[in-house]
Amino acid sequence: MNKGKTIFAQLMSLIPERDFKICVDRYKGNYRKRNFSCKDQFLVMCYAQLTNRESLRDTENCLTGLSTHLYHCGISYAVPRNTLAKANELRDWRIYADFAQVLLKRIRPLYAMDDFRLDLDNMVYAFDSSTISLCLKLFPWAKFRKHKGALKMHTLLDLRGNLPVSVYLTEASVHDMNALDQLYIEPAAIYLMDKGYVDFYRLFNLILQKGAFFVTRAKDNMLYEVVSSTEADKSTGIIADERIILTGIKTSKQYPEELRMVTYEDYATSNVYRFLTNNTENEALTIAELYRERWNVELFFKWIKQHLHIKSFYGTSQNAVFLQIWIAVCTYLLLAWAKKAMHIEQSLHTISKNVGLFLTERTPINELFNKPVPEEPSFEYPCLFGPEDF
């Protein structure tokens, strides 16, 4: 007897079928494919992600062992590893990159009203990159150093919900600041970046000129002159709040306007930080606290590497690697969608860990995490006599 959908089927039921088909048709993903469609490939790869399969052989053995449950999970059959390897090699990874953008459009409104630690109406983004190491002999296209291969995952994270708004994959030799050219800058939004992205030409033309704000750290060799200073409350850790102009030969031309520099001391560690921003509206302490929020993008990289499968890969071609990373991002977004759609209170870490253990169970997902609401206690006492006795 069918007592309901499996956990995996409930999660995959969030997929907007029409939008997924548009992404597939855009790159002719199902052209001359009869038995193993892009949807089948996506389901199998998501299953491998959630159950943390180590290889294609491991995935095949897992699907074979669960063959009686595959129909109820939406998977057609136990896919041979050669079929899956060929699909990962040949099908365009941009199908799943575009589908991730489709999921983002559905999910971001669900997190738009989430509380942010700082009282700000602006959209706040953190931008950073993470290096994924590869074996150069197996991945010769990802040459990084003489005997090392790697690629970079440049990510723009929306801090309301920690959603990866933009992911840009490049070779590891590409400098971080070059990835700024790929961003769509929203007016009035705040972008948090570390000092590796300090390129005053880009900060001026890509962010300031488009009406957005940035918060980053000043390099030690920056040449500048203090124009004015505002009194700071040193009890909060703010040492100085100054307006500066750049005096370097190149930097003064690249960024001709004034900058705000907030100097902050962390009394717990005695470390002193100098923050650069073009935001003159918020308090100095808010600027320092904003940069603290940038750490969320580091936590995102740590989470996705620990709980999704992007540190070892099922294929060696560039297409197979990019495809696996994008399906991992889609899996993350589906979990974030399920958290809101099914009113799950626990963190994504807890959700991913438990969902992977019970994918074939036929239990509502929210019952794995949230206790059912108890019924109100009844204070009616049993009566010894019925109405017919009188």
XYZ file of C-alpha atoms in Angstrom:
390
model
C 0.000 0.000 0.000
C 1.304 3.455 -0.915
C 1.389 5.440 2.321
C 2.835 8.593 0.721
C 5.849 9.912 -1.130
C 9.393 9.118 -0.130
C 11.564 11.844 1.386
C 13.551 12.085 -1.856
C 10.378 12.348 -3.972
C 9.030 15.104 -1.708
C 12.245 17.068 -2.126
C 12.340 16.597 -5.917
C 8.653 17.531 -6.230
C 9.747 21.139 -5.724
C 11.385 21.109 -9.176
C 9.418 23.371 -11.575
C 9.063 20.946 -14.485
C 8.274 23.520 -17.165
C 11.248 25.722 -16.300
C 13.529 22.698 -16.129
C 12.418 21.631 -19.621
C 13.131 25.149 -20.954
C 16.704 24.919 -19.625
C 17.147 21.479 -21.199
C 15.722 22.518 -24.577
C 17.898 25.645 -24.653
C 21.017 23.452 -24.942
C 19.348 20.416 -26.625
C 20.112 18.250 -23.624
C 17.688 15.463 -24.582
C 18.579 15.423 -28.281
C 18.615 11.773 -29.425
C 18.404 10.549 -25.829
C 15.794 7.840 -25.260
C 16.342 6.062 -21.960
C 18.318 8.486 -19.797
C 17.008 12.043 -19.904
C 18.465 15.144 -18.277
C 15.811 14.847 -15.561
C 16.963 11.278 -14.825
C 20.565 12.476 -14.711
C 19.654 15.313 -12.334
C 17.775 12.960 -9.983
C 20.576 10.402 -9.882
C 23.243 13.051 -9.291
C 21.153 14.672 -6.533
C 20.725 11.257 -4.933
C 24.498 10.745 -5.075
C 25.011 14.201 -3.524
C 22.579 13.676 -0.654
C 23.872 10.184 0.170
C 27.519 11.264 -0.265
C 28.487 8.611 -2.824
C 32.248 8.463 -3.394
C 32.285 7.366 -7.046
C 30.145 6.296 -9.977
C 30.612 2.655 -9.019
C 29.481 3.451 -5.491
C 26.436 5.260 -6.912
C 25.581 2.297 -9.159
C 25.860 -0.178 -6.281
C 23.693 2.024 -4.073
C 20.970 2.320 -6.716
C 21.093 -1.440 -7.403
C 20.696 -2.224 -3.712
C 17.678 0.101 -3.503
C 16.124 -1.022 -6.789
C 12.763 -1.786 -5.129
C 12.531 1.812 -3.895
C 13.705 3.636 -7.028
C 10.257 3.877 -8.637
C 8.868 5.636 -5.579
C 11.845 8.004 -5.599
C 11.136 9.016 -9.204
C 14.274 7.321 -10.587
C 13.563 5.088 -13.583
C 16.132 2.363 -12.988
C 19.541 1.601 -11.503
C 21.654 3.538 -13.978
C 24.923 1.830 -15.040
C 27.998 3.864 -14.207
C 29.070 3.980 -17.863
C 25.763 5.598 -18.848
C 26.063 8.187 -16.093
C 29.722 8.869 -16.906
C 28.901 9.435 -20.576
C 26.032 11.767 -19.709
C 28.255 13.810 -17.370
C 30.888 14.000 -20.073
C 28.654 15.129 -22.931
C 25.655 17.051 -21.585
C 26.148 20.778 -21.307
C 26.777 21.932 -17.732
C 25.036 25.215 -18.545
C 21.684 23.384 -18.337
C 22.078 23.105 -14.579
C 23.711 26.522 -14.232
C 20.598 28.076 -15.786
C 18.340 25.878 -13.674
C 20.091 27.129 -10.518
C 19.076 30.664 -11.520
C 15.484 29.452 -11.950
C 15.527 28.025 -8.424
C 16.986 31.254 -7.054
C 14.107 33.295 -8.489
C 11.677 31.026 -6.650
C 13.569 30.883 -3.368
C 14.849 34.422 -2.756
C 11.366 35.915 -2.095
C 10.900 33.305 0.654
C 13.967 34.637 2.498
C 13.484 38.325 1.690
C 11.762 39.041 4.999
C 14.189 37.064 7.156
C 15.755 38.959 10.026
C 19.235 40.313 9.424
C 21.538 40.780 12.401
C 22.041 44.445 11.515
C 19.150 46.871 11.179
C 19.574 47.673 7.480
C 17.115 47.974 4.625
C 19.820 47.481 1.971
C 20.513 44.173 0.299
C 23.809 42.857 1.685
C 26.076 40.505 -0.285
C 29.375 38.822 0.536
C 31.726 38.027 -2.341
C 34.641 35.629 -2.144
C 36.235 32.632 -3.838
C 37.235 29.144 -2.752
C 39.904 26.986 -4.371
C 39.035 23.361 -5.148
C 42.207 21.283 -5.506
C 42.479 18.782 -8.369
C 45.049 16.219 -9.429
C 46.894 17.684 -12.404
C 47.459 14.274 -14.023
C 43.718 13.542 -14.017
C 42.608 17.119 -14.740
C 45.265 18.543 -17.120
C 42.903 21.350 -18.214
C 42.941 22.813 -14.664
C 46.630 23.703 -14.512
C 47.379 25.949 -11.543
C 51.024 25.474 -10.678
C 53.775 23.275 -12.082
C 52.615 20.141 -10.273
C 49.176 21.186 -9.031
C 45.742 21.565 -10.545
C 42.806 23.532 -9.151
C 39.782 25.658 -10.005
C 38.128 28.579 -8.256
C 34.520 28.933 -7.251
C 33.711 32.670 -7.088
C 30.478 33.107 -5.143
C 28.226 36.071 -4.389
C 26.204 35.215 -1.284
C 22.948 36.916 -0.325
C 23.258 37.190 3.450
C 19.484 37.074 3.934
C 19.224 33.303 3.794
C 22.847 32.665 2.737
C 21.818 31.949 -0.858
C 24.454 31.781 -3.641
C 23.106 34.435 -6.002
C 25.998 34.116 -8.443
C 28.577 31.356 -8.922
C 31.411 31.820 -11.398
C 33.825 28.927 -12.054
C 37.304 29.681 -13.384
C 40.790 28.241 -13.422
C 42.618 28.789 -10.140
C 45.175 31.023 -11.856
C 42.510 33.711 -12.464
C 42.941 36.521 -9.931
C 40.010 37.163 -7.604
C 39.502 40.780 -8.641
C 38.866 39.736 -12.276
C 35.682 38.011 -11.115
C 34.241 41.428 -10.171
C 33.712 42.065 -13.897
C 31.134 39.238 -13.989
C 28.902 40.650 -11.238
C 25.602 42.411 -11.788
C 25.735 45.347 -9.368
C 22.439 46.351 -7.747
C 21.988 50.036 -6.862
C 21.988 50.717 -3.091
C 23.210 47.188 -2.315
C 26.214 46.633 -0.010
C 29.043 44.344 -1.168
C 31.428 42.883 1.415
C 34.859 41.752 0.155
C 38.266 41.007 1.598
C 41.429 42.913 0.663
C 42.095 40.565 -2.274
C 39.420 42.484 -4.202
C 40.902 45.926 -3.616
C 41.166 47.263 -7.157
C 40.303 50.958 -6.993
C 39.495 51.190 -10.707
C 36.839 48.462 -10.374
C 35.560 49.728 -7.028
C 35.037 53.174 -8.558
C 33.596 52.182 -11.942
C 31.745 48.958 -11.140
C 30.326 49.771 -7.702
C 30.449 53.492 -6.853
C 29.331 54.704 -10.292
C 26.335 52.335 -10.190
C 25.085 53.701 -6.880
C 26.109 50.718 -4.749
C 28.300 50.453 -1.642
C 31.310 48.349 -0.738
C 33.076 47.446 2.497
C 36.567 45.990 2.309
C 39.911 46.131 4.108
C 42.768 48.486 3.342
C 46.103 47.104 2.239
C 49.141 47.875 4.382
C 50.964 49.727 1.588
C 48.045 52.004 0.667
C 49.085 55.646 0.198
C 46.532 58.153 1.436
C 45.975 61.480 3.123
C 43.422 62.211 5.852
C 40.978 64.967 4.852
C 38.740 65.044 7.921
C 37.990 63.016 11.014
C 34.866 62.285 13.076
C 34.908 61.732 16.812
C 34.712 58.021 17.608
C 33.376 56.147 20.617
C 36.453 54.127 21.584
C 34.527 52.040 24.086
C 32.933 50.224 21.109
C 36.314 49.395 19.568
C 36.260 52.214 16.997
C 39.644 53.950 17.096
C 39.135 56.382 14.214
C 36.511 57.357 11.615
C 38.229 59.334 8.850
C 37.689 60.682 5.341
C 40.712 60.110 3.127
C 41.889 60.631 -0.427
C 44.318 58.341 -2.210
C 47.705 59.856 -3.001
C 49.297 57.069 -5.028
C 50.199 57.923 -8.633
C 47.820 55.328 -10.084
C 45.268 54.954 -7.295
C 44.551 58.695 -7.118
C 43.478 58.562 -10.780
C 41.615 55.270 -10.446
C 39.566 56.502 -7.451
C 39.524 60.339 -7.494
C 36.816 60.784 -4.824
C 36.976 60.604 -1.047
C 36.878 57.315 0.831
C 35.830 56.562 4.371
C 38.293 54.605 6.524
C 37.131 53.090 9.812
C 39.835 51.795 12.146
C 38.598 49.141 14.560
C 40.359 47.237 17.332
C 39.151 43.845 18.456
C 39.812 44.022 22.187
C 39.543 40.231 22.541
C 42.514 39.606 20.224
C 44.139 43.082 20.134
C 44.002 42.989 16.324
C 43.518 46.311 14.521
C 41.582 46.435 11.237
C 41.204 49.275 8.727
C 37.970 49.142 6.728
C 37.440 51.062 3.483
C 33.976 52.007 2.289
C 32.072 54.568 0.265
C 29.168 54.355 2.718
C 28.965 57.599 4.694
C 25.437 57.113 6.047
C 25.814 54.293 8.576
C 27.662 54.494 11.871
C 31.290 53.447 12.095
C 30.451 50.470 14.306
C 27.903 49.292 11.710
C 30.659 49.310 9.057
C 32.828 47.121 11.265
C 29.921 44.775 12.017
C 29.111 44.561 8.312
C 32.565 43.261 7.549
C 32.150 40.678 10.305
C 29.143 39.334 8.373
C 31.437 38.588 5.420
C 32.503 35.462 7.294
C 29.209 33.834 6.269
C 30.556 33.206 2.772
C 33.465 31.276 4.312
C 30.957 29.205 6.284
C 29.038 28.557 3.052
C 32.154 27.166 1.371
C 32.888 25.029 4.424
C 29.313 23.719 4.494
C 29.069 22.877 0.818
C 32.446 21.094 0.860
C 31.590 19.069 3.952
C 27.991 18.138 3.162
C 27.896 18.033 -0.637
C 30.213 16.177 -2.977
C 32.505 18.707 -4.668
C 35.929 17.749 -3.286
C 36.202 14.572 -5.381
C 34.597 14.189 -8.776
C 32.865 11.487 -10.792
C 34.475 12.592 -14.094
C 37.727 14.191 -15.205
C 36.626 16.495 -18.032
C 35.882 20.157 -17.437
C 32.234 19.615 -18.389
C 31.826 16.770 -15.875
C 33.404 18.789 -13.055
C 31.373 21.935 -13.754
C 28.187 19.864 -14.089
C 28.750 18.180 -10.721
C 29.384 21.508 -8.973
C 26.254 23.098 -10.432
C 24.086 20.131 -9.467
C 25.541 20.421 -5.951
C 24.478 24.098 -5.919
C 20.986 23.099 -7.133
C 20.785 20.493 -4.359
C 21.694 23.159 -1.796
C 18.970 25.433 -3.177
C 16.360 22.655 -3.073
C 17.178 22.048 0.586
C 16.868 25.794 1.251
C 13.496 25.779 -0.550
C 12.265 22.758 1.436
C 13.245 24.508 4.677
C 10.817 27.340 3.934
C 8.115 25.460 1.997
C 7.798 22.750 4.660
C 8.288 25.078 7.658
C 11.396 23.348 9.005
C 13.012 25.218 11.866
C 16.397 23.449 11.902
C 19.507 24.610 10.036
C 20.480 23.419 6.568
C 23.298 21.407 8.172
C 20.775 19.395 10.192
C 18.385 19.084 7.248
C 20.986 17.734 4.825
C 22.364 15.300 7.377
C 18.957 13.799 8.189
C 17.496 13.854 4.683
C 20.456 11.831 3.404
C 19.762 9.095 5.965
C 16.037 8.712 5.279
C 15.632 9.357 1.543
C 13.555 6.212 0.947
C 11.309 6.638 4.002
C 7.678 7.612 3.384
C 7.412 10.241 6.061
C 6.608 13.935 5.613
C 9.914 15.799 5.635
C 8.893 18.238 8.349
C 8.082 15.347 10.694
C 11.759 14.386 10.668
C 12.620 17.681 12.328
C 9.607 19.364 13.901
C 7.583 17.770 16.635
C 3.836 17.630 15.926
C 1.766 20.236 17.696
C 0.154 18.560 20.729
C -3.598 18.653 21.037
C -5.074 20.814 23.747
C -5.753 18.722 26.861
C -9.371 17.859 27.524
C -10.758 18.416 30.987
C -13.991 16.489 30.423
C -14.353 13.718 32.948
C -16.082 10.422 32.028
C -19.720 10.265 33.094
C -21.076 7.182 34.806
C -24.558 7.649 33.365
C -25.804 8.419 29.875
C -28.768 10.680 28.975
C -30.925 7.649 28.293
C -30.593 6.589 31.931
C -32.707 9.524 33.114
